[in-house]
């Protein structure tokens, strides 16, 4: 057995996925320098050579992302059809749930397939603690009877150069607005997001203002992303065209962690829907407002506090709404939060008034959660 871990990651195109892998590798380098990291794509099945590499490692680590899904095996983690082929401990690190509505009560009976339960049983019985990225995920797993998990937060929270440092109040010169994805299936959310963008641009008309795409505007690259469809690509490009018509600058930062980090390092205020833009900004003690469109964002709010605002007030998921959604392309299952634009602007003004107290609190919570992450990493085989 070699002094190495094999990790399975899901980074294809989305900048946030690359950030998870990048930051995790930095954590391994700092906290487990005694282990080399061999990384494989989670969506690829193990061939004979990969399986040998895994079984020569100290552990197989399932790393990050919203991978706790009903069919996490095999849809997220292909691995081997027979888990018994894997002879080493299987350990999860920073995995998260995926829920459209994201309410706490949704954690009590979170749907998981038989194959996914089998994988979680193997992880739970590995002899080592595993980790999840938020308390919603932790509760979902615990209610299935799996107790050997810690809430460490996502690896992307931890920039080792900022841990324990005092938050410095910002001077806002550059503002970035990150796009969501729910607008693809919701005319009300699309209308609301355009309203948000126009209002924020007006609010910061004397500053540099840009809209940020985390998924590629190149169709072929976009379609390489998990769950992406030609409709997704088309709608994103239509949105880019609308931005051009409004004379609003935009930028595509997909494809690497470096693109995300280099871009947001120069931003003073992030507003928008991308969870890992918010996580990154908080990790380097910068001002960020996250707009929630699913359970991932709601999970972040419980983990580090900060400013997380709801993009919708209701998601219609009853039988009648599901039927209408199938029959009518124009049917909108979302009821957009008509107060959101006002809420964004009022939060910006309030934070200035109280010297950014919510952002300071997030900084402290990241530092506190890091102690749990260190506990998790130090006990790995």
CSV table of C-alpha atoms in Angstrom, one decimal:
chain,number,residue,atom,x,y,z
A,1,UNK,CA,0.0,0.0,0.0
A,2,UNK,CA,1.3,3.4,-1.0
A,3,UNK,CA,1.3,6.7,0.9
A,4,UNK,CA,-1.5,8.2,-1.2
A,5,UNK,CA,-5.2,8.9,-1.4
A,6,UNK,CA,-7.3,8.5,-4.5
A,7,UNK,CA,-9.9,11.2,-4.8
A,8,UNK,CA,-13.0,11.3,-7.0
A,9,UNK,CA,-14.0,14.8,-8.2
A,10,UNK,CA,-16.6,16.2,-10.5
A,11,UNK,CA,-15.0,19.2,-12.1
A,12,UNK,CA,-15.9,19.4,-15.8
A,13,UNK,CA,-16.8,23.0,-16.6
A,14,UNK,CA,-18.4,24.8,-13.7
A,15,UNK,CA,-15.8,27.1,-12.0
A,16,UNK,CA,-17.1,26.2,-8.5
A,17,UNK,CA,-16.3,22.5,-9.0
A,18,UNK,CA,-12.7,23.3,-9.9
A,19,UNK,CA,-12.4,25.5,-6.8
A,20,UNK,CA,-13.5,22.6,-4.5
A,21,UNK,CA,-10.8,20.4,-5.9
A,22,UNK,CA,-8.1,23.2,-5.8
A,23,UNK,CA,-8.8,24.1,-2.2
A,24,UNK,CA,-9.0,20.4,-1.1
A,25,UNK,CA,-5.6,19.8,-2.6
A,26,UNK,CA,-4.2,22.8,-0.6
A,27,UNK,CA,-5.7,21.3,2.6
A,28,UNK,CA,-4.1,17.9,1.9
A,29,UNK,CA,-0.8,19.6,1.2
A,30,UNK,CA,-1.0,21.6,4.5
A,31,UNK,CA,-2.6,19.0,6.8
A,32,UNK,CA,-1.6,15.7,5.3
A,33,UNK,CA,1.7,16.3,3.5
A,34,UNK,CA,2.4,12.6,4.2
A,35,UNK,CA,0.0,11.6,1.5
A,36,UNK,CA,0.2,12.0,-2.3
A,37,UNK,CA,-3.1,12.8,-4.1
A,38,UNK,CA,-4.2,10.8,-7.2
A,39,UNK,CA,-7.3,12.3,-8.7
A,40,UNK,CA,-9.9,10.6,-11.0
A,41,UNK,CA,-13.0,11.8,-12.6
A,42,UNK,CA,-16.0,10.7,-10.5
A,43,UNK,CA,-18.2,10.1,-13.6
A,44,UNK,CA,-15.8,7.5,-15.1
A,45,UNK,CA,-16.0,3.8,-14.3
A,46,UNK,CA,-12.9,2.2,-12.9
A,47,UNK,CA,-11.0,0.1,-15.3
A,48,UNK,CA,-8.4,-2.5,-14.2
A,49,UNK,CA,-5.6,0.1,-13.9
A,50,UNK,CA,-7.7,2.6,-11.9
A,51,UNK,CA,-9.0,0.0,-9.6
A,52,UNK,CA,-5.4,-1.1,-8.9
A,53,UNK,CA,-4.4,2.5,-8.1
A,54,UNK,CA,-7.4,2.8,-5.7
A,55,UNK,CA,-6.5,-0.4,-3.9
A,56,UNK,CA,-2.9,0.6,-3.5
A,57,UNK,CA,-4.1,3.8,-1.7
A,58,UNK,CA,-4.7,4.4,1.9
A,59,UNK,CA,-8.3,5.4,1.1
A,60,UNK,CA,-10.7,6.4,-1.7
A,61,UNK,CA,-12.0,9.9,-1.0
A,62,UNK,CA,-15.3,11.1,-2.5
A,63,UNK,CA,-14.6,14.8,-2.7
A,64,UNK,CA,-17.1,17.7,-2.6
A,65,UNK,CA,-20.0,18.9,-4.6
A,66,UNK,CA,-23.8,18.3,-4.3
A,67,UNK,CA,-23.2,14.5,-4.7
A,68,UNK,CA,-25.6,13.3,-2.0
A,69,UNK,CA,-28.4,12.7,-4.5
A,70,UNK,CA,-31.0,10.0,-4.9
A,71,UNK,CA,-28.8,8.1,-7.4
A,72,UNK,CA,-25.4,9.2,-6.2
A,73,UNK,CA,-24.3,5.7,-7.2
A,74,UNK,CA,-23.9,5.3,-10.1
A,75,UNK,CA,-25.0,8.7,-11.5
A,76,UNK,CA,-22.4,10.7,-9.6
A,77,UNK,CA,-19.9,8.0,-8.6
A,78,UNK,CA,-19.5,5.3,-11.3
A,79,UNK,CA,-16.6,3.5,-9.5
A,80,UNK,CA,-17.2,-0.3,-9.8
A,81,UNK,CA,-20.5,-2.1,-10.1
A,82,UNK,CA,-19.4,-4.3,-7.1
A,83,UNK,CA,-18.3,-2.2,-4.1
A,84,UNK,CA,-16.4,-5.3,-2.9
A,85,UNK,CA,-13.9,-4.7,-5.7
A,86,UNK,CA,-12.7,-1.7,-3.6
A,87,UNK,CA,-10.6,-3.1,-0.8
A,88,UNK,CA,-9.6,0.2,0.9
A,89,UNK,CA,-11.8,2.5,3.1
A,90,UNK,CA,-14.2,4.8,1.2
A,91,UNK,CA,-14.5,8.2,2.8
A,92,UNK,CA,-16.6,11.2,1.9
A,93,UNK,CA,-15.2,14.8,2.2
A,94,UNK,CA,-17.3,17.9,2.0
A,95,UNK,CA,-20.2,16.3,0.1
A,96,UNK,CA,-23.6,18.1,0.0
A,97,UNK,CA,-27.3,17.4,-0.6
A,98,UNK,CA,-29.3,18.6,-3.6
A,99,UNK,CA,-32.8,19.9,-2.9
A,100,UNK,CA,-34.8,22.4,-5.0
A,101,UNK,CA,-36.8,23.9,-2.1
A,102,UNK,CA,-34.1,23.3,0.5
A,103,UNK,CA,-36.3,23.5,3.6
A,104,UNK,CA,-35.0,21.9,6.9
A,105,UNK,CA,-38.0,19.5,7.0
A,106,UNK,CA,-36.8,18.1,3.6
A,107,UNK,CA,-33.9,16.5,5.5
A,108,UNK,CA,-36.0,14.1,7.5
A,109,UNK,CA,-36.8,11.8,4.7
A,110,UNK,CA,-34.3,12.5,2.0
A,111,UNK,CA,-34.7,10.2,-1.0
A,112,UNK,CA,-31.8,7.8,-1.6
A,113,UNK,CA,-31.7,4.7,-3.9
A,114,UNK,CA,-30.8,1.3,-2.6
A,115,UNK,CA,-27.4,1.5,-4.4
A,116,UNK,CA,-26.7,4.9,-2.8
A,117,UNK,CA,-27.6,3.5,0.6
A,118,UNK,CA,-25.2,0.7,0.1
A,119,UNK,CA,-22.4,3.2,-0.7
A,120,UNK,CA,-23.2,5.2,2.4
A,121,UNK,CA,-23.2,2.1,4.5
A,122,UNK,CA,-19.7,1.3,3.2
A,123,UNK,CA,-18.6,4.9,4.0
A,124,UNK,CA,-20.2,4.8,7.5
A,125,UNK,CA,-18.5,1.5,8.3
A,126,UNK,CA,-15.1,2.4,7.0
A,127,UNK,CA,-13.6,2.8,10.4
A,128,UNK,CA,-13.1,6.6,9.8
A,129,UNK,CA,-15.1,9.7,10.1
A,130,UNK,CA,-16.4,11.3,6.8
A,131,UNK,CA,-17.4,14.9,6.2
A,132,UNK,CA,-20.3,16.9,4.7
A,133,UNK,CA,-20.5,20.5,3.7
A,134,UNK,CA,-23.6,21.7,5.6
A,135,UNK,CA,-26.0,20.8,8.4
A,136,UNK,CA,-28.8,20.0,6.1
A,137,UNK,CA,-26.7,17.3,4.5
A,138,UNK,CA,-25.6,16.1,8.0
A,139,UNK,CA,-29.2,15.8,9.1
A,140,UNK,CA,-30.3,14.0,5.9
A,141,UNK,CA,-27.6,11.4,6.5
A,142,UNK,CA,-28.2,11.0,10.3
A,143,UNK,CA,-31.9,10.4,9.7
A,144,UNK,CA,-30.9,7.5,7.6
A,145,UNK,CA,-28.9,6.1,10.6
A,146,UNK,CA,-25.4,7.1,9.5
A,147,UNK,CA,-23.6,8.6,12.5
A,148,UNK,CA,-19.9,8.7,11.4
A,149,UNK,CA,-20.0,12.1,9.7
A,150,UNK,CA,-18.8,15.5,10.7
A,151,UNK,CA,-19.9,18.9,9.4
A,152,UNK,CA,-16.6,20.4,8.2
A,153,UNK,CA,-18.0,22.8,5.6
A,154,UNK,CA,-17.0,22.7,1.9
A,155,UNK,CA,-13.2,22.6,1.4
A,156,UNK,CA,-13.6,25.8,-0.7
A,157,UNK,CA,-14.2,27.8,2.5
A,158,UNK,CA,-10.6,27.5,3.5
A,159,UNK,CA,-7.9,29.8,2.2
A,160,UNK,CA,-5.1,29.2,4.6
A,161,UNK,CA,-3.7,32.7,4.1
A,162,UNK,CA,-6.8,34.2,5.6
A,163,UNK,CA,-7.5,31.9,8.6
A,164,UNK,CA,-7.8,33.8,11.8
A,165,UNK,CA,-7.2,37.2,10.2
A,166,UNK,CA,-9.3,40.2,11.1
A,167,UNK,CA,-11.8,41.4,8.6
A,168,UNK,CA,-11.0,44.7,6.8
A,169,UNK,CA,-13.9,46.9,5.8
A,170,UNK,CA,-14.0,47.3,2.0
A,171,UNK,CA,-13.9,50.2,-0.3
A,172,UNK,CA,-16.3,49.1,-3.1
A,173,UNK,CA,-15.0,49.9,-6.6
A,174,UNK,CA,-15.8,46.7,-8.5
A,175,UNK,CA,-19.1,44.8,-8.3
A,176,UNK,CA,-19.9,41.4,-9.8
A,177,UNK,CA,-23.3,39.8,-10.2
A,178,UNK,CA,-23.3,36.0,-10.7
A,179,UNK,CA,-26.1,34.3,-12.7
A,180,UNK,CA,-28.3,31.6,-11.4
A,181,UNK,CA,-29.7,28.6,-13.4
A,182,UNK,CA,-33.3,28.3,-12.2
A,183,UNK,CA,-34.3,31.1,-14.6
A,184,UNK,CA,-34.0,28.6,-17.4
A,185,UNK,CA,-37.3,27.0,-16.3
A,186,UNK,CA,-39.0,30.1,-14.8
A,187,UNK,CA,-40.1,33.2,-16.5
A,188,UNK,CA,-40.7,34.9,-13.2
A,189,UNK,CA,-37.2,34.2,-11.9
A,190,UNK,CA,-35.7,35.4,-15.2
A,191,UNK,CA,-37.7,38.6,-15.0
A,192,UNK,CA,-36.6,39.1,-11.4
A,193,UNK,CA,-32.9,38.4,-12.1
A,194,UNK,CA,-33.0,41.0,-14.9
A,195,UNK,CA,-34.6,43.5,-12.5
A,196,UNK,CA,-31.9,42.7,-9.9
A,197,UNK,CA,-29.1,43.3,-12.4
A,198,UNK,CA,-30.5,46.6,-13.7
A,199,UNK,CA,-31.1,47.9,-10.2
A,200,UNK,CA,-27.6,46.9,-9.0
A,201,UNK,CA,-26.0,48.5,-12.1
A,202,UNK,CA,-27.9,51.7,-11.4
A,203,UNK,CA,-26.9,51.6,-7.7
A,204,UNK,CA,-23.2,51.3,-8.7
A,205,UNK,CA,-23.3,53.4,-11.9
A,206,UNK,CA,-20.0,55.1,-11.0
A,207,UNK,CA,-18.3,51.7,-10.3
A,208,UNK,CA,-17.2,48.9,-12.5
A,209,UNK,CA,-20.1,46.4,-12.8
A,210,UNK,CA,-20.1,43.0,-14.5
A,211,UNK,CA,-22.3,39.9,-14.8
A,212,UNK,CA,-20.5,36.6,-14.3
A,213,UNK,CA,-21.1,33.3,-16.1
A,214,UNK,CA,-19.7,30.3,-14.1
A,215,UNK,CA,-20.8,27.9,-16.9
A,216,UNK,CA,-19.2,28.3,-20.4
A,217,UNK,CA,-21.0,30.2,-23.1
A,218,UNK,CA,-19.4,27.8,-25.5
A,219,UNK,CA,-22.1,25.3,-26.3
A,220,UNK,CA,-19.8,22.2,-26.5
A,221,UNK,CA,-18.0,23.1,-23.3
A,222,UNK,CA,-21.3,23.8,-21.5
A,223,UNK,CA,-22.8,20.4,-22.5
A,224,UNK,CA,-19.8,18.7,-20.8
A,225,UNK,CA,-21.2,19.9,-17.5
A,226,UNK,CA,-23.3,17.6,-15.2
A,227,UNK,CA,-27.0,17.8,-16.1
A,228,UNK,CA,-26.5,20.4,-18.8
A,229,UNK,CA,-28.7,20.4,-21.8
A,230,UNK,CA,-28.9,22.3,-25.1
A,231,UNK,CA,-31.7,24.3,-23.5
A,232,UNK,CA,-29.4,25.4,-20.7
A,233,UNK,CA,-26.8,26.5,-23.2
A,234,UNK,CA,-29.3,28.3,-25.4
A,235,UNK,CA,-30.9,30.2,-22.5
A,236,UNK,CA,-27.5,31.3,-21.1
A,237,UNK,CA,-26.5,32.7,-24.5
A,238,UNK,CA,-29.9,34.4,-24.8
A,239,UNK,CA,-29.2,36.0,-21.5
A,240,UNK,CA,-25.8,37.2,-22.7
A,241,UNK,CA,-27.5,38.8,-25.7
A,242,UNK,CA,-29.9,40.6,-23.4
A,243,UNK,CA,-26.9,41.9,-21.4
A,244,UNK,CA,-25.4,43.2,-24.6
A,245,UNK,CA,-28.6,45.0,-25.5
A,246,UNK,CA,-28.6,46.6,-22.1
A,247,UNK,CA,-24.9,47.6,-22.5
A,248,UNK,CA,-23.9,45.6,-19.5
A,249,UNK,CA,-20.5,44.0,-19.4
A,250,UNK,CA,-20.2,40.2,-18.7
A,251,UNK,CA,-17.5,37.7,-18.3
A,252,UNK,CA,-17.2,33.9,-18.7
A,253,UNK,CA,-14.9,32.4,-15.9
A,254,UNK,CA,-15.7,28.7,-16.5
A,255,UNK,CA,-13.2,26.0,-16.8
A,256,UNK,CA,-10.8,26.3,-13.9
A,257,UNK,CA,-10.3,27.3,-10.2
A,258,UNK,CA,-7.8,29.9,-11.3
A,259,UNK,CA,-10.3,31.7,-13.4
A,260,UNK,CA,-12.7,32.0,-10.5
A,261,UNK,CA,-10.0,33.0,-7.9
A,262,UNK,CA,-8.3,35.5,-10.2
A,263,UNK,CA,-11.6,37.1,-11.1
A,264,UNK,CA,-13.2,37.4,-7.7
A,265,UNK,CA,-9.9,38.4,-6.0
A,266,UNK,CA,-10.3,41.7,-7.9
A,267,UNK,CA,-14.0,42.1,-6.9
A,268,UNK,CA,-15.1,44.2,-3.8
A,269,UNK,CA,-18.7,43.1,-3.7
A,270,UNK,CA,-20.4,39.9,-5.1
A,271,UNK,CA,-24.1,39.7,-5.5
A,272,UNK,CA,-25.7,36.7,-7.1
A,273,UNK,CA,-26.7,33.1,-7.2
A,274,UNK,CA,-23.4,31.1,-7.5
A,275,UNK,CA,-22.7,29.4,-4.2
A,276,UNK,CA,-19.0,29.1,-4.8
A,277,UNK,CA,-18.6,32.7,-5.7
A,278,UNK,CA,-20.1,33.5,-2.3
A,279,UNK,CA,-18.0,30.8,-0.6
A,280,UNK,CA,-14.8,32.2,-2.2
A,281,UNK,CA,-15.6,35.8,-1.3
A,282,UNK,CA,-16.2,34.8,2.3
A,283,UNK,CA,-13.0,32.7,2.3
A,284,UNK,CA,-10.9,35.8,1.5
A,285,UNK,CA,-13.0,38.1,3.8
A,286,UNK,CA,-14.8,40.0,1.1
A,287,UNK,CA,-18.4,41.3,0.9
A,288,UNK,CA,-20.9,39.0,-0.7
A,289,UNK,CA,-24.7,38.6,-0.9
A,290,UNK,CA,-25.9,35.2,-2.0
A,291,UNK,CA,-29.3,34.8,-3.6
A,292,UNK,CA,-30.8,31.4,-2.8
A,293,UNK,CA,-32.4,29.3,-5.6
A,294,UNK,CA,-32.0,25.8,-4.0
A,295,UNK,CA,-31.0,23.9,-0.9
A,296,UNK,CA,-27.3,24.5,-1.4
A,297,UNK,CA,-27.6,28.2,-0.7
A,298,UNK,CA,-29.8,27.5,2.3
A,299,UNK,CA,-27.2,25.2,3.6
A,300,UNK,CA,-24.6,27.9,3.4
A,301,UNK,CA,-26.7,30.3,5.5
A,302,UNK,CA,-26.7,27.8,8.4
A,303,UNK,CA,-23.0,27.0,8.1
A,304,UNK,CA,-21.5,30.5,8.0
A,305,UNK,CA,-24.4,32.9,8.4
A,306,UNK,CA,-23.9,36.0,6.3
A,307,UNK,CA,-26.4,37.4,3.8
A,308,UNK,CA,-28.4,34.8,2.0
A,309,UNK,CA,-31.7,36.0,0.4
A,310,UNK,CA,-34.5,34.0,-1.1
A,311,UNK,CA,-35.2,34.3,-4.9
A,312,UNK,CA,-38.6,32.6,-4.6
A,313,UNK,CA,-41.3,32.4,-2.0
A,314,UNK,CA,-43.0,29.2,-3.3
A,315,UNK,CA,-42.2,26.2,-5.4
A,316,UNK,CA,-45.3,24.5,-6.7
A,317,UNK,CA,-44.5,20.8,-6.6
A,318,UNK,CA,-47.9,19.2,-6.1
A,319,UNK,CA,-49.3,16.6,-8.6
A,320,UNK,CA,-51.4,19.2,-10.5
A,321,UNK,CA,-48.4,21.5,-11.0
A,322,UNK,CA,-46.2,18.6,-12.1
A,323,UNK,CA,-48.8,17.7,-14.8
A,324,UNK,CA,-49.1,21.3,-16.0
A,325,UNK,CA,-45.3,21.6,-16.1
A,326,UNK,CA,-45.1,18.5,-18.4
A,327,UNK,CA,-47.9,19.7,-20.6
A,328,UNK,CA,-47.1,23.4,-20.9
A,329,UNK,CA,-43.6,24.6,-21.5
A,330,UNK,CA,-44.6,28.1,-20.3
A,331,UNK,CA,-45.9,26.8,-16.9
A,332,UNK,CA,-43.9,28.4,-14.1
A,333,UNK,CA,-43.6,26.3,-10.9
A,334,UNK,CA,-41.9,29.2,-9.1
A,335,UNK,CA,-43.3,32.3,-7.4
A,336,UNK,CA,-40.5,34.9,-7.4
A,337,UNK,CA,-39.7,37.0,-4.4
A,338,UNK,CA,-41.1,40.4,-5.5
A,339,UNK,CA,-39.2,42.1,-2.6
A,340,UNK,CA,-35.8,40.7,-3.5
A,341,UNK,CA,-34.4,43.8,-5.3
A,342,UNK,CA,-35.3,46.1,-2.4
A,343,UNK,CA,-33.8,43.5,0.0
A,344,UNK,CA,-30.5,43.4,-1.8
A,345,UNK,CA,-30.1,47.2,-1.9
A,346,UNK,CA,-31.2,47.6,1.8
A,347,UNK,CA,-28.7,44.9,2.9
A,348,UNK,CA,-25.8,46.7,1.2
A,349,UNK,CA,-26.7,50.0,2.9
A,350,UNK,CA,-27.2,48.4,6.3
A,351,UNK,CA,-23.9,46.6,6.3
A,352,UNK,CA,-22.1,49.8,5.5
A,353,UNK,CA,-23.9,51.4,8.5
A,354,UNK,CA,-22.8,48.6,11.0
A,355,UNK,CA,-19.3,48.2,9.6
A,356,UNK,CA,-20.1,44.9,7.8
A,357,UNK,CA,-21.0,42.9,11.0
A,358,UNK,CA,-22.6,40.0,9.2
A,359,UNK,CA,-19.5,39.5,7.0
A,360,UNK,CA,-17.3,39.6,10.1
A,361,UNK,CA,-19.5,36.9,11.7
A,362,UNK,CA,-19.0,34.7,8.6
A,363,UNK,CA,-15.3,35.1,8.9
A,364,UNK,CA,-15.4,33.9,12.5
A,365,UNK,CA,-17.6,31.0,11.7
A,366,UNK,CA,-15.3,29.8,8.9
A,367,UNK,CA,-12.4,29.9,11.3
A,368,UNK,CA,-14.4,27.9,13.9
A,369,UNK,CA,-15.5,25.3,11.3
A,370,UNK,CA,-11.9,24.9,10.2
A,371,UNK,CA,-11.1,23.3,13.6
A,372,UNK,CA,-13.6,20.5,12.7
A,373,UNK,CA,-12.1,20.2,9.2
A,374,UNK,CA,-8.6,19.7,10.8
A,375,UNK,CA,-10.1,17.1,13.2
A,376,UNK,CA,-11.5,15.2,10.1
A,377,UNK,CA,-8.3,15.3,8.1
A,378,UNK,CA,-5.9,14.4,10.9
A,379,UNK,CA,-7.9,11.1,11.6
A,380,UNK,CA,-7.7,9.9,8.0
A,381,UNK,CA,-5.7,6.7,7.4
